[in-house]
Coordinates of C-alpha atoms and ligand atoms in Angstrom, one line a residue:
M18 CA 55.2 -49.1 -75.2
T19 CA 56.9 -45.7 -75.6
I20 CA 60.0 -44.9 -73.6
A21 CA 58.2 -42.2 -71.5
A22 CA 55.5 -44.8 -70.5
R23 CA 58.1 -47.5 -69.8
L24 CA 60.3 -45.3 -67.6
L25 CA 57.4 -44.1 -65.6
D26 CA 56.3 -47.6 -65.1
V27 CA 59.8 -48.6 -63.9
I28 CA 59.8 -45.7 -61.4
E29 CA 56.4 -46.6 -60.0
H30 CA 56.7 -50.4 -59.9
D31 CA 60.5 -51.1 -59.7
I32 CA 62.2 -48.2 -58.0
L33 CA 59.5 -46.8 -55.6
P34 CA 59.0 -50.1 -53.8
L35 CA 62.7 -50.2 -53.0
T36 CA 62.7 -46.5 -52.0
E37 CA 59.7 -47.2 -49.6
K38 CA 62.1 -49.6 -47.7
G39 CA 65.1 -47.4 -47.9
V40 CA 63.4 -44.3 -46.6
A41 CA 61.8 -46.4 -43.8
A42 CA 65.5 -47.2 -42.8
G43 CA 66.4 -43.5 -43.0
N44 CA 67.8 -43.2 -46.5
K45 CA 67.1 -40.4 -49.0
V46 CA 64.4 -40.8 -51.6
F47 CA 66.6 -40.9 -54.7
G48 CA 66.6 -44.0 -56.9
A49 CA 67.7 -45.2 -60.3
A50 CA 67.5 -48.0 -62.8
I51 CA 69.2 -49.4 -65.9
L52 CA 67.3 -50.8 -68.9
R53 CA 68.2 -52.5 -72.2
K54 CA 67.7 -50.1 -75.2
S55 CA 66.6 -53.1 -77.3
D56 CA 63.4 -54.0 -75.6
L57 CA 63.3 -51.6 -72.5
S58 CA 63.6 -54.6 -70.2
L59 CA 64.8 -53.8 -66.7
V60 CA 68.4 -54.9 -65.9
I61 CA 68.6 -53.5 -62.3
A62 CA 66.9 -51.0 -60.1
E63 CA 68.2 -49.6 -56.9
T64 CA 67.8 -46.8 -54.3
N65 CA 69.9 -44.5 -52.1
N66 CA 71.9 -46.2 -49.4
E67 CA 73.8 -43.3 -47.8
L68 CA 73.4 -44.8 -44.4
E69 CA 76.0 -47.4 -45.5
N70 CA 78.2 -45.0 -47.4
P71 CA 77.5 -41.3 -48.3
L72 CA 78.6 -42.0 -51.9
W73 CA 75.8 -44.5 -52.4
H74 CA 73.5 -42.0 -54.1
G75 CA 70.7 -43.8 -56.0
E76 CA 72.7 -43.6 -59.3
V77 CA 76.1 -44.7 -57.9
H78 CA 74.4 -47.5 -55.8
T79 CA 72.7 -48.7 -58.9
L80 CA 76.0 -48.7 -60.8
K81 CA 77.8 -50.6 -57.9
R82 CA 75.1 -53.3 -58.0
F83 CA 75.1 -53.5 -61.7
Y84 CA 78.9 -54.2 -61.7
E85 CA 78.5 -56.7 -58.9
R86 CA 75.6 -58.6 -60.5
T87 CA 76.1 -58.5 -64.2
S88 CA 78.8 -58.9 -66.7
G89 CA 79.4 -58.5 -70.4
I90 CA 76.6 -56.0 -70.9
S91 CA 78.0 -52.9 -72.8
T92 CA 76.7 -49.7 -71.3
K93 CA 76.3 -48.4 -74.9
D94 CA 73.3 -50.8 -75.1
L95 CA 71.8 -49.5 -71.9
I96 CA 69.5 -46.6 -70.8
F97 CA 70.2 -45.0 -67.4
L98 CA 67.1 -43.8 -65.5
S99 CA 67.5 -41.5 -62.5
T100 CA 64.4 -40.5 -60.5
H101 CA 66.1 -37.1 -59.8
E102 CA 68.5 -35.2 -62.1
P103 CA 71.9 -36.6 -61.2
C104 CA 74.2 -34.6 -58.9
T105 CA 77.7 -33.8 -60.4
M106 CA 79.2 -36.9 -58.7
C107 CA 76.6 -39.1 -60.3
M108 CA 76.6 -37.6 -63.7
S109 CA 80.4 -38.1 -63.7
A110 CA 79.9 -41.7 -62.6
I111 CA 77.4 -42.2 -65.4
T112 CA 79.9 -40.8 -67.8
W113 CA 82.9 -42.9 -66.6
A114 CA 80.7 -45.9 -66.8
G115 CA 80.2 -45.2 -70.5
F116 CA 76.6 -44.5 -70.9
D117 CA 75.5 -42.2 -73.7
N118 CA 72.3 -41.1 -72.1
F119 CA 70.4 -40.5 -68.9
Y120 CA 66.7 -39.8 -68.3
S121 CA 65.5 -37.9 -65.2
F122 CA 62.0 -37.5 -63.7
F123 CA 62.6 -34.6 -61.2
S124 CA 65.0 -31.7 -61.7
H125 CA 67.7 -30.1 -59.6
E126 CA 65.2 -27.4 -58.8
D127 CA 62.6 -29.9 -57.7
S128 CA 65.2 -31.5 -55.4
R129 CA 65.8 -28.1 -53.8
D130 CA 62.3 -26.8 -53.7
A131 CA 60.0 -29.8 -53.3
F132 CA 62.5 -32.2 -51.5
A133 CA 64.6 -29.7 -49.3
I134 CA 67.8 -31.2 -50.9
P135 CA 69.7 -28.0 -52.0
H136 CA 73.1 -29.8 -52.3
D137 CA 73.1 -30.6 -56.1
L138 CA 72.7 -26.9 -57.0
K139 CA 74.9 -25.8 -54.2
I140 CA 77.8 -28.0 -55.4
L141 CA 77.2 -26.9 -59.0
K142 CA 77.6 -23.2 -57.8
E143 CA 80.3 -23.6 -55.2
V144 CA 82.5 -26.1 -56.9
F145 CA 82.0 -25.3 -60.5
G146 CA 80.7 -21.8 -60.5
L147 CA 77.5 -22.8 -62.4
E148 CA 74.0 -21.5 -62.1
P149 CA 71.1 -24.0 -62.2
G150 CA 71.0 -25.8 -65.6
G151 CA 74.4 -24.4 -66.3
Y152 CA 76.1 -27.7 -67.3
R153 CA 75.9 -29.2 -70.8
R154 CA 72.9 -31.4 -71.0
S155 CA 74.0 -32.7 -74.3
N156 CA 77.7 -33.1 -74.9
A157 CA 80.3 -35.4 -76.5
F158 CA 79.6 -38.2 -73.9
W159 CA 75.7 -38.3 -73.5
N160 CA 72.4 -36.6 -74.1
S161 CA 70.1 -36.2 -71.1
Y162 CA 66.4 -36.0 -71.1
F163 CA 63.5 -35.0 -68.7
I164 CA 60.6 -37.6 -68.7
A165 CA 58.2 -34.7 -68.4
D166 CA 59.3 -33.3 -71.8
L167 CA 58.8 -36.8 -73.4
V168 CA 55.3 -37.1 -71.8
E169 CA 54.4 -33.8 -73.4
S170 CA 55.5 -35.0 -76.8
E171 CA 53.1 -38.1 -76.7
H172 CA 49.8 -38.1 -78.5
E173 CA 46.4 -38.4 -76.7
P174 CA 45.0 -40.3 -75.0
L175 CA 48.5 -41.7 -73.9
R176 CA 49.6 -38.1 -72.9
A177 CA 46.6 -37.7 -70.5
E178 CA 47.4 -41.3 -68.9
L179 CA 51.1 -40.4 -68.5
R180 CA 50.2 -37.0 -67.0
A181 CA 47.9 -38.8 -64.4
Q182 CA 50.7 -41.3 -63.7
T183 CA 53.2 -38.5 -63.3
A184 CA 51.0 -36.9 -60.7
R185 CA 50.5 -40.2 -58.9
V186 CA 54.3 -40.7 -58.8
K187 CA 54.9 -37.2 -57.6
A188 CA 52.5 -37.6 -54.8
A189 CA 54.2 -40.9 -53.7
Y190 CA 57.6 -39.1 -53.6
Q191 CA 56.1 -36.2 -51.6
R192 CA 55.0 -38.6 -48.9
L193 CA 58.4 -40.3 -48.9
S194 CA 60.1 -36.9 -48.8
N195 CA 58.1 -35.9 -45.8
S196 CA 59.0 -39.2 -44.1
Y197 CA 62.8 -38.6 -44.8
Q198 CA 62.8 -35.0 -43.7
S199 CA 61.0 -35.8 -40.4
G200 CA 63.7 -38.3 -39.4
K201 CA 66.9 -36.9 -40.9
A202 CA 68.0 -35.1 -37.7
E203 CA 68.8 -38.6 -36.4
N204 CA 71.1 -39.7 -39.3
N205 CA 74.8 -39.1 -39.7
I206 CA 74.8 -38.4 -43.5
P207 CA 77.2 -35.5 -44.1
L208 CA 74.9 -33.7 -46.6
A209 CA 71.5 -34.8 -45.2
Ligands
ZN12 ZN1 74.3 -38.0 -56.8

C-alpha cells in the first residue's frame, strides 16, 4: 500500500469516526494521527477537544495522548498526519516533539474557505506577518506534504480510486463542518 492510500484510509476509518463524536459534542472538525514509518501501522488517532482546553487542537490533543499512552517510541521513526494543515501552534508542537515530517489533507486556505475557520491564516499574518503559504514547508526540522499532491503522483488505476476516496472524505468533512458551524454560537471556545 502506498503512503497516500494508507493516510487516506487512516483519515476515513480511524480519525473520522472520532471526529463524528467530537463534533456531536460541539468540538471542531480537525483531527490527527501518528503512524510508524516502518509498516505504516497506526500508533494513535485523535480529534479536536477544544471544549476541554482551547489548546487541544487535533494535533496537540494527539500528541498529548501519544505521550500519555506510549513510551519509548522515537518520533524520528514516526509519521505525523494532520487532517488540516497545522496552525502555527501545532506545527511548533510537531517540531518540538521531534518529528521530521507531517502530512496534511486540507490546506489553510481550505480551512478558511470551506470550513469558515480563518484563524490559522489570520495568526500567520497578524503574529508573523506572513501571507498564506509564507512559512517554510521544508526546513531544517521537517518536510511537509499535501496528500492531494501524493495522490496525483500515483499511477492509474490507483490514482482514480484515491481521487474518489478524496471526494468521499471531503463530503464527510463538509457535513461535519456544517454541523459544527450551526452549533458554535453555543460554545465558549475563544477562536470558535
Ligand atoms: Zn492547531
